[in-house]
XYZ file of C-alpha atoms in Angstrom:
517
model
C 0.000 0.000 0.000
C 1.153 3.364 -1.138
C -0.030 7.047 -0.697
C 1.061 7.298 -4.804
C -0.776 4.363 -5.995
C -3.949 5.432 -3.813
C -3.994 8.985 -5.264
C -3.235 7.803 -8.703
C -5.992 5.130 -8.128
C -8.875 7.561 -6.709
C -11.195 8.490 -9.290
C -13.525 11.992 -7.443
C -16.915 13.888 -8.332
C -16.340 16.812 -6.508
C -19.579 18.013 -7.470
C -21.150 15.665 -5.342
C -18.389 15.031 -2.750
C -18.242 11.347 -4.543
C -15.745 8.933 -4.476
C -14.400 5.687 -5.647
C -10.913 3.904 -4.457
C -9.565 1.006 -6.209
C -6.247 1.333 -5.633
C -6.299 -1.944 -3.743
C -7.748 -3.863 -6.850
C -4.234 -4.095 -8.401
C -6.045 -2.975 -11.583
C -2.292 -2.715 -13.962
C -2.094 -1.239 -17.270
C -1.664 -4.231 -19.108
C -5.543 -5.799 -17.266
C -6.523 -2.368 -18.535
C -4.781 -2.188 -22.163
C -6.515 -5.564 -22.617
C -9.714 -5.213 -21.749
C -9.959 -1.759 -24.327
C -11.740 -3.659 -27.023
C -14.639 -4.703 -24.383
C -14.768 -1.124 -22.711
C -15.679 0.500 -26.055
C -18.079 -2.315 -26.908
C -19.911 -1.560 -23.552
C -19.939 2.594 -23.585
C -21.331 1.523 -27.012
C -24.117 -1.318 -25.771
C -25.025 1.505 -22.990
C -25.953 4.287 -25.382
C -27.463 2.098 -27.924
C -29.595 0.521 -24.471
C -30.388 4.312 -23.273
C -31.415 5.437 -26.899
C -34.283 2.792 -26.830
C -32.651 -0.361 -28.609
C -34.339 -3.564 -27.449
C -32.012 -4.310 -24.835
C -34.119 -7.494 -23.733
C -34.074 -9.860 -26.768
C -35.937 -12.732 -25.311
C -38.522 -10.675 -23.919
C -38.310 -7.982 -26.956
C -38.110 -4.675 -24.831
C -36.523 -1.844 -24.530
C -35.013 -0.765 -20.785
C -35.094 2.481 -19.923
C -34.947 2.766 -15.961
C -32.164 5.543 -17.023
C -35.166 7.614 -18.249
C -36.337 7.786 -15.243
C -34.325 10.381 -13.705
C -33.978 12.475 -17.394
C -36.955 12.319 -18.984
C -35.763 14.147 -21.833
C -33.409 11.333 -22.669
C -36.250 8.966 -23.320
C -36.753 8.034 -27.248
C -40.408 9.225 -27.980
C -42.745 11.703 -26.828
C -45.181 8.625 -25.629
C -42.715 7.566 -23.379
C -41.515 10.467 -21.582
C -45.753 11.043 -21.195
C -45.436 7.798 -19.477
C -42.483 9.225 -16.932
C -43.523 12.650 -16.432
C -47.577 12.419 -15.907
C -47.138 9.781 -13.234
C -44.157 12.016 -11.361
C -46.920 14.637 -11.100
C -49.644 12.616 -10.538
C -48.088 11.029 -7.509
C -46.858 14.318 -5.988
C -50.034 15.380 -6.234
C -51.630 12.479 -4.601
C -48.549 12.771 -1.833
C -50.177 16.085 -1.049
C -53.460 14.749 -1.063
C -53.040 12.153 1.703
C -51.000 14.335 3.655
C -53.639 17.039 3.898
C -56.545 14.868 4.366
C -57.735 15.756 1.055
C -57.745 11.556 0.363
C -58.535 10.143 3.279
C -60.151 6.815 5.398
C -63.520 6.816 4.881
C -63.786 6.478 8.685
C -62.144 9.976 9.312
C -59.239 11.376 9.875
C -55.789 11.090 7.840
C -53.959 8.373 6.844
C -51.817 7.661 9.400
C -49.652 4.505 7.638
C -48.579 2.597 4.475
C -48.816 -1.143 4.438
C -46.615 -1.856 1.172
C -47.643 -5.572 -0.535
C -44.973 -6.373 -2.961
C -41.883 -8.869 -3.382
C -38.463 -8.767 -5.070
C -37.569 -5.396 -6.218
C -41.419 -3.886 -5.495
C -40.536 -4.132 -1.826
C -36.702 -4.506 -1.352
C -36.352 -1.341 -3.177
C -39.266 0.493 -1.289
C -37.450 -0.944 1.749
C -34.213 0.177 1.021
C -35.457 3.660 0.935
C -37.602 3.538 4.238
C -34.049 2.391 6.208
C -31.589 4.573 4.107
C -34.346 7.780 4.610
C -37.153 7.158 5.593
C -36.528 8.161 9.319
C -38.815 10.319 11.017
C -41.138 9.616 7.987
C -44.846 11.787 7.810
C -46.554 7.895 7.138
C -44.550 5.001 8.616
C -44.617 1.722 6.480
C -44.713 -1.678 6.836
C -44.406 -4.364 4.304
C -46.154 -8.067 3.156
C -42.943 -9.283 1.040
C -43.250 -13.244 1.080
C -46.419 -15.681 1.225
C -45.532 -16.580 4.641
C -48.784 -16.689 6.174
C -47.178 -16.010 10.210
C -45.261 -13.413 8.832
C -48.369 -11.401 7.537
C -50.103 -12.290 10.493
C -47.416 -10.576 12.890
C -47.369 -7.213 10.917
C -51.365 -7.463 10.686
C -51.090 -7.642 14.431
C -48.623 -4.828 14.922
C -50.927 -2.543 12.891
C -54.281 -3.802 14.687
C -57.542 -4.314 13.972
C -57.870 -0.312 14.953
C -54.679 1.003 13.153
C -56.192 -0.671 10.151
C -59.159 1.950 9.629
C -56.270 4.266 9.276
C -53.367 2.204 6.831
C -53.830 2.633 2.866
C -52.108 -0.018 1.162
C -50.073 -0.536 -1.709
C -50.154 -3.022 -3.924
C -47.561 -3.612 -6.564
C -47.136 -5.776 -9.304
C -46.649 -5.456 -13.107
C -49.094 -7.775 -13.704
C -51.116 -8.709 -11.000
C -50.578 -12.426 -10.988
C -47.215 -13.185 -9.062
C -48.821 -15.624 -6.547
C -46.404 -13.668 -3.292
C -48.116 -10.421 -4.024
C -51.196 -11.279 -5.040
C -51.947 -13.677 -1.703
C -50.313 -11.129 0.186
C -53.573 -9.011 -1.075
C -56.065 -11.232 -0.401
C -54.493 -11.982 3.150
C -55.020 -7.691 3.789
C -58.288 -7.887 2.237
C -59.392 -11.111 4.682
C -58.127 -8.588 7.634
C -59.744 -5.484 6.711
C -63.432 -7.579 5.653
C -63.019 -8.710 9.532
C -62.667 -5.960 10.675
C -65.859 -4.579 8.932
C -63.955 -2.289 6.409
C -64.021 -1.607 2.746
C -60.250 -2.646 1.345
C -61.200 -0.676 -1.548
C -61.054 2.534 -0.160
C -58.263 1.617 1.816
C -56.105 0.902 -1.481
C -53.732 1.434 -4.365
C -52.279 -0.612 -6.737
C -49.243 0.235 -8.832
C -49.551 -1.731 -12.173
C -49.298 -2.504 -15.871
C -52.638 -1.321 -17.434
C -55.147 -3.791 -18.338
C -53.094 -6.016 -15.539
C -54.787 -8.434 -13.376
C -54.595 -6.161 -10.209
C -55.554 -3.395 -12.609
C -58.705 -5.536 -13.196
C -58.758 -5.952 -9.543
C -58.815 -2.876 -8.559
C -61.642 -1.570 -10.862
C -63.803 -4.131 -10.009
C -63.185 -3.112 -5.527
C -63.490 0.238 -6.069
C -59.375 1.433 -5.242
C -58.728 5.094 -3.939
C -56.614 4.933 -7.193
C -54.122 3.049 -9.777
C -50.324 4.099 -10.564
C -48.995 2.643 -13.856
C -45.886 0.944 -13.873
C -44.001 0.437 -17.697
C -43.153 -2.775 -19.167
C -39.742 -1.357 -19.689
C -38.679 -0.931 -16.399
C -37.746 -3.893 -14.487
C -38.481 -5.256 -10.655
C -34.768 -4.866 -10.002
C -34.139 -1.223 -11.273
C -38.101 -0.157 -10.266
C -36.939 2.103 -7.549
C -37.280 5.253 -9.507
C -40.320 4.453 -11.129
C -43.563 4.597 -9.666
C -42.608 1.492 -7.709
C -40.465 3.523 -5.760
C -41.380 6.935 -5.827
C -45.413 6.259 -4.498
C -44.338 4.917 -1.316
C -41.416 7.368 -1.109
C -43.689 10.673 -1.728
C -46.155 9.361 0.844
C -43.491 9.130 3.541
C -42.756 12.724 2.598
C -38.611 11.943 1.095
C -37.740 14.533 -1.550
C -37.982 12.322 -4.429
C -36.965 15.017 -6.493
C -33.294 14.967 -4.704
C -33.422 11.154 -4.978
C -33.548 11.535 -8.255
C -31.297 14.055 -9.175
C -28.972 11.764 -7.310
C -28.917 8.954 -10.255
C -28.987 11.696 -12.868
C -25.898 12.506 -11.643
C -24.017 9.681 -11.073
C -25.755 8.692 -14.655
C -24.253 12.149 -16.470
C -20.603 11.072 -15.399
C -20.793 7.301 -16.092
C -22.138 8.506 -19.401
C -18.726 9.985 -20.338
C -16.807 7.380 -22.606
C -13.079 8.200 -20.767
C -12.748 4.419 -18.853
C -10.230 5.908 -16.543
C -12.623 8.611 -14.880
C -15.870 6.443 -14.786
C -16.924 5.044 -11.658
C -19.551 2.526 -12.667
C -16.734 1.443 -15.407
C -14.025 1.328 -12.880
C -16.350 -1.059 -10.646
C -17.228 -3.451 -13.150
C -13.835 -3.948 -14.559
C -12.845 -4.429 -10.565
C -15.669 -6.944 -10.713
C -14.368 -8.736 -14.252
C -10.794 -8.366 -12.911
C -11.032 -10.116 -9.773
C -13.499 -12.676 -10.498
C -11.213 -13.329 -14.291
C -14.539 -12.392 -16.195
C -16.350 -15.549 -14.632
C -17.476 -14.661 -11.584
C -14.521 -16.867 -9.499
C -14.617 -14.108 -6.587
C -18.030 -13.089 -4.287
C -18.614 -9.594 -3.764
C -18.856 -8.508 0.428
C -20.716 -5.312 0.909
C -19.352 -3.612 3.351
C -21.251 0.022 4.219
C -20.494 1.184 7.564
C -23.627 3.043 8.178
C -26.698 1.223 9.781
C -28.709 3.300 7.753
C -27.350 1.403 4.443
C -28.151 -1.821 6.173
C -30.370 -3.168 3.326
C -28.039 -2.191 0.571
C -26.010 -5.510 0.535
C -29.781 -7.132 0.343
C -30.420 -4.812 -2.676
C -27.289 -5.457 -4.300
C -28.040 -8.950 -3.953
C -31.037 -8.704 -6.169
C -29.686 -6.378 -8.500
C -26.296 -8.195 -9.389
C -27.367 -11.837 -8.828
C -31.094 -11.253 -10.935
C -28.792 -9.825 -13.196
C -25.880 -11.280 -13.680
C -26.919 -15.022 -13.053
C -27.148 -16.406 -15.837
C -26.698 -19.715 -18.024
C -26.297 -18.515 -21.394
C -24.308 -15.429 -22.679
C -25.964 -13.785 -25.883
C -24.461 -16.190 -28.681
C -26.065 -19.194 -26.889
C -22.977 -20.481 -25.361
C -23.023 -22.262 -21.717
C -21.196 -19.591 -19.227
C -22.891 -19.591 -16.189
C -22.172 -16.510 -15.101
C -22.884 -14.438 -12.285
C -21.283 -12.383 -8.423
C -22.353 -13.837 -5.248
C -23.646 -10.685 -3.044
C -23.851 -10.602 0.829
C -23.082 -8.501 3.428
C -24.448 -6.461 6.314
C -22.589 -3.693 7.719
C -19.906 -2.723 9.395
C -18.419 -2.418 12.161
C -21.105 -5.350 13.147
C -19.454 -7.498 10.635
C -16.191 -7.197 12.125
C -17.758 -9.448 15.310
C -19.000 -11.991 12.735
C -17.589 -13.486 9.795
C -14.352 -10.855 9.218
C -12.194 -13.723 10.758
C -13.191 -15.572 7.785
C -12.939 -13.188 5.280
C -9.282 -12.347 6.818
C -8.138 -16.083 7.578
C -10.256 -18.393 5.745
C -10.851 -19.169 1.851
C -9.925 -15.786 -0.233
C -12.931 -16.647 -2.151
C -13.839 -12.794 -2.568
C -13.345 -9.241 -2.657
C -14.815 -6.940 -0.354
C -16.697 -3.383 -1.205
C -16.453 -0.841 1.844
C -18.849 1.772 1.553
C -18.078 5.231 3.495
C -19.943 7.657 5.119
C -17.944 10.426 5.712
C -20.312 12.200 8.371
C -20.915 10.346 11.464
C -23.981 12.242 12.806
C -26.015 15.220 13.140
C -25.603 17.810 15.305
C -23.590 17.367 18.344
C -21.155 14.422 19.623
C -19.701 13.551 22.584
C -16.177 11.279 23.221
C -16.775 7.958 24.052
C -13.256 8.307 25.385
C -10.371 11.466 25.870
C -9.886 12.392 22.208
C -12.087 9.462 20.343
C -15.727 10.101 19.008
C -17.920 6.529 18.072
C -17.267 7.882 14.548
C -13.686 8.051 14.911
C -13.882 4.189 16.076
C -16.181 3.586 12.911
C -13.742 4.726 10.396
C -10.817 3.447 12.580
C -12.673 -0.165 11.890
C -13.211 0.394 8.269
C -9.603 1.505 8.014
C -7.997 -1.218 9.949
C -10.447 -3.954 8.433
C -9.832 -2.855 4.861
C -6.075 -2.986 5.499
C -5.820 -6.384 7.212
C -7.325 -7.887 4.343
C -5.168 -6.593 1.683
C -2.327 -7.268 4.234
C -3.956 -11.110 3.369
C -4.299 -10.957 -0.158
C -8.293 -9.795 -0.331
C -8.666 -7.256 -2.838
C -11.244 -4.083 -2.423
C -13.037 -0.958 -2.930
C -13.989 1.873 -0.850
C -16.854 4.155 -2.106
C -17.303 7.175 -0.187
C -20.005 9.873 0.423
C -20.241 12.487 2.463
C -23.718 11.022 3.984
C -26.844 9.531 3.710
C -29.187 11.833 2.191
C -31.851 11.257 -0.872
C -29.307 12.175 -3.672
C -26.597 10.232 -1.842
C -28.996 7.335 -1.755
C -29.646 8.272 -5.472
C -25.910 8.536 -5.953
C -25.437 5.014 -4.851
C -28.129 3.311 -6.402
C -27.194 4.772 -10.140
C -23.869 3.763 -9.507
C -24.599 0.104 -9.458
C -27.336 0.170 -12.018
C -24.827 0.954 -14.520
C -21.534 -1.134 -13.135
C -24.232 -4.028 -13.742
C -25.111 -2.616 -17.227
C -21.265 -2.360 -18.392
C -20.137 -6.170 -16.938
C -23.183 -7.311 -18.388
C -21.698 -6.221 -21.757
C -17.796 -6.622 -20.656
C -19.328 -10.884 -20.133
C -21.691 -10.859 -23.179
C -24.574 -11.636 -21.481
C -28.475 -10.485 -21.102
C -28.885 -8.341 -17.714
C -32.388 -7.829 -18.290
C -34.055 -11.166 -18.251
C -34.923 -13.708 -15.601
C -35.289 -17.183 -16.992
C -34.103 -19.159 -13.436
C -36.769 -16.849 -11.874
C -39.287 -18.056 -14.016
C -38.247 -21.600 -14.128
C -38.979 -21.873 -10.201
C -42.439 -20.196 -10.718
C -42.855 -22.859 -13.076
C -41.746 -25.453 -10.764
C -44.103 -23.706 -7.935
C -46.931 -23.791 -10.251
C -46.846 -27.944 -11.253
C -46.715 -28.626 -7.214
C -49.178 -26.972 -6.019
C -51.214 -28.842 -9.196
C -50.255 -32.352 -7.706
C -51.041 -30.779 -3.789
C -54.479 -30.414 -5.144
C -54.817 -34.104 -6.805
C -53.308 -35.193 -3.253
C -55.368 -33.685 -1.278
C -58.179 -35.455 -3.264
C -56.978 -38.914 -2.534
C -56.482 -38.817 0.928
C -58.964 -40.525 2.952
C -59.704 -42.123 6.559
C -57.862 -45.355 5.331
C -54.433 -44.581 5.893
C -52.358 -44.477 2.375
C -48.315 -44.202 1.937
C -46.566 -41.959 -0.652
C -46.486 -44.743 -3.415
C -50.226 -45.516 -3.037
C -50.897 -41.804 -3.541
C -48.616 -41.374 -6.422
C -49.979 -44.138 -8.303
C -53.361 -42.943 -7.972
C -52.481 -39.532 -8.526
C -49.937 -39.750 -11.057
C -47.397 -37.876 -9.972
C -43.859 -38.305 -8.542
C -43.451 -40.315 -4.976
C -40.900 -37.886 -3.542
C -43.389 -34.888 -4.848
C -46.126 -37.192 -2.997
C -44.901 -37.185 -0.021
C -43.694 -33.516 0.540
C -47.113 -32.339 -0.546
C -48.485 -35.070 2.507
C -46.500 -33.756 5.158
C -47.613 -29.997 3.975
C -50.479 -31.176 4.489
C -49.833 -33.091 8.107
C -47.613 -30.000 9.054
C -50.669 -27.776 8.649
C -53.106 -29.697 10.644
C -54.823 -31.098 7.609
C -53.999 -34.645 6.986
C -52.822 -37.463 10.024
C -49.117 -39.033 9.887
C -48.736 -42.453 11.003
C -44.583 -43.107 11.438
C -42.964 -46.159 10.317
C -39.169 -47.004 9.980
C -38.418 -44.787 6.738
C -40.741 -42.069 5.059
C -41.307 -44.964 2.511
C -43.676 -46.807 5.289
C -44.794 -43.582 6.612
C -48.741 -43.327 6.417
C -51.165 -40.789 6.181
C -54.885 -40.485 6.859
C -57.753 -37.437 6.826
């Protein structure tokens, strides 16, 4: 480690008080020289993707998330209708809730969100609410899994009361992923018992002529939000997705958004050696030798920014994981993404990261300011901030000391254009790798493979429910009869036996194992 190589390494927006250090990737001139043909193949895949080329082939869609945050950089008139009615639309129906002007039919204001979503329509909303959300006008809460205990413990948090005083969201593109759609009837079950019109107590954030657009028509919702076909769960947070939930909890979602615009204006510039979302994917390419050899541990020392290892999870891994690159060719690509925060981490699995298998590199993420207002020392001459970049300091430098390669990004703090700042960044190091490993970013086909998978058990649950009567049967007498696979058989039974439905009857192996209504 050198002061030279670190100052010849850092790459700065001043502008923003920004800041990217790689100087402990070991990122030489001949890694860089190399990769020169792939760098101007992916400055050129990013401007054909942000001038409205179909960036999705399999699906046959353009992705414009970028046009989010500059409207006037989307490719037709009809689409920048579709970003910049919406903005105003929700801002205006911020105001509306917040002044009582939409309220509970029982009286009053609106005094909380209950956000029904999953993947990227809640991780991202959740993000937000930890990063900035503090001190919010409407607290939220979220349904973001089919897990019928964990619904009912929010549900009970809120109350039967609290209820006649919670609009809901409820977001998906097209109404029909099971998660978010149960999660909607499991709120609508709740408010019906407790003698209240979900309708009024609702808004759904959708594609039009959707499912839950249907839906909503038909129970009468406060209101529907659209939400484009060219914007993706992952990279939904500036969309409507995003920005309803965000406005409601009062966050200046204009300074979240000027935040990506710009990080996106200087990762837009084609010189290699002064773009941050460039310099982080060729980290990422580098260390992992273009195949993904190395996991990525997020690192942001700021409890705040606790999610955004969980975000970056969805966003790289969704994106990145895939099978096929875009000639056809087996590559299984892909980053591993965890994390939680420091200095927390530093108590957990550090001694790993600093001892064990150098299976990764680490990103540190810095927040320069430690708090508002005043501070006190926690000892003669030390401030808990001072110990907080002491850790980050000292932990970043053992592991080098080791062999683990990283990055530091730094900000100055956690505001709604640092958050912005942040989020932009990795949107595009995940657009240039996807081009720097030839693969499609913007499709999910493992995602959909498991939905499929979902879909044909639940299909045999029903034909074994069927079959099971007061003479006790095995899991080969119920797969004959039902047709289906004995292993599939028997996991659907002990659903079923697990949730009070069906009697189990032991024997020596799960082969002998009986079951019985």
């Amino acid at each position: 480690m050198s002061f030279e190589k670190y100052s010849s390494a850092l790459l700065r927006y001043p502008k923003f008080g920004f800041s990217l250090d790689s100087s402990l990737m070991d990122l030489d001139a001949s890694f860089l020289d190399s990769m020169q043909p792939k760098i101007e193949k992916a400055f050129a895949d990013m401007a054909a993707l942000e001038s409205g080329a179909i960036a999705n082939p399999d699906e046959g869609r353009m992705v414009g998330h970028y046009w989010l945050r500059n409207a006037d950089l989307a490719p037709n008139d009809e689409i920048r209708r579709q970003i910049t009615e919406p903005l105003k639309a929700l801002k205006d129906f911020a105001d509306k809730v917040h002044t009582g002007a939409v309220s509970p039919p029982a009286g009053g204001i609106f005094e909380r969100i209950l956000l029904i979503g999953i993947g990227g329509s809640a991780l991202g909303p959740q993000l937000v609410d930890q990063a900035i959300g503090q001190g919010a006008r409407l607290p939220i809460v979220f349904f973001d899994n089919t897990d019928p205990e964990g619904m009912d413990h929010t549900l009970a948090k809120i109350g039967a009361k609290g209820l006649t005083k919670t609009l809901v969201l409820v977001i998906s593109k097209s109404g029909g992923t099971p998660e978010t759609r149960n999660g909607m009837i499991e709120a609508k079950a709740a408010y019906d018992a407790a003698g209240l019109d979900f309708g009024k107590h609702a808004v759904a954030i959708t594609g039009e002529g959707s499912k839950l657009s249907n839906f909503a028509k038909e129970h009468g919702f406060i209101t529907t939000f659209p939400m484009e076909d060219w914007v993706g769960g992952r990279t939904s947070v500036m969309s409507t997705v995003g920005l309803v939930p965000a406005a409601l909890q009062g966050i200046d979602i204009d300074e979240f958004l000027a935040g990506a615009a710009a990080m996106d204006a200087e990762t837009r510039k084609t010189d290699a050696s002064n773009n941050a979302a460039m310099r982080l994917a060729l980290s990422w390419y580098s260390a992992g030798n273009g195949k993904g050899e190395k996991d990525m541990v997020v690192l942001p020392y700021k409890d705040s920014l606790v999610l955004f290892s969980k975000y970056l999870q969805q966003l790289v891994m969704e994106s990145l994981g895939k099978e096929l690159d875009l000639d056809g060719k087996v590559v299984n690509q892909g980053i591993a993404v965890y994390g939680n925060k420091g200095s927390t981490d530093q108590h957990a699995y550090v001694q790993q990261l600093r001892d064990g298998v150098p299976n990764f590199f680490a990103t540190f993420i810095e927040v320069r300011k430690g708090r508002d207002g005043d501070t006190i020392e926690v000892e003669p001459g030390n401030t808990s901030a001072d110990y907080l970049q002491g850790f980050l300091r000292g932990t970043r430098k053992a592991l080098y000391e080791s062999g683990r390669k990283s990055l530091t990004i730094s900000i100055p703090e956690v505001t709604p254009f640092q958050l912005g700042v942040l989020i932009g960044l990795f949107e595009r190091a995940v657009s240039f790798y996807a081009s720097l490993v030839n693969i499609n970013a913007y499709h999910q086909p493992g995602v959909e493979a498991g939905k499929a998978a979902a879909g044909v058990f639940l299909d045999v649950l029903s034909r074994v429910r069927s079959r099971v009567t007061g003479d006790p049967k095995n899991a080969e007498q119920i797969a004959y009869e039902v047709d289906g696979d004995e292993e599939d058989v028997y996991h659907c039974l002990n659903h079923l036996h697990g949730n009070g439905e069906v009697q189990i009857s032991l024997g020596k192996t799960p082969k002998e194992d009986t079951f019985s209504l």
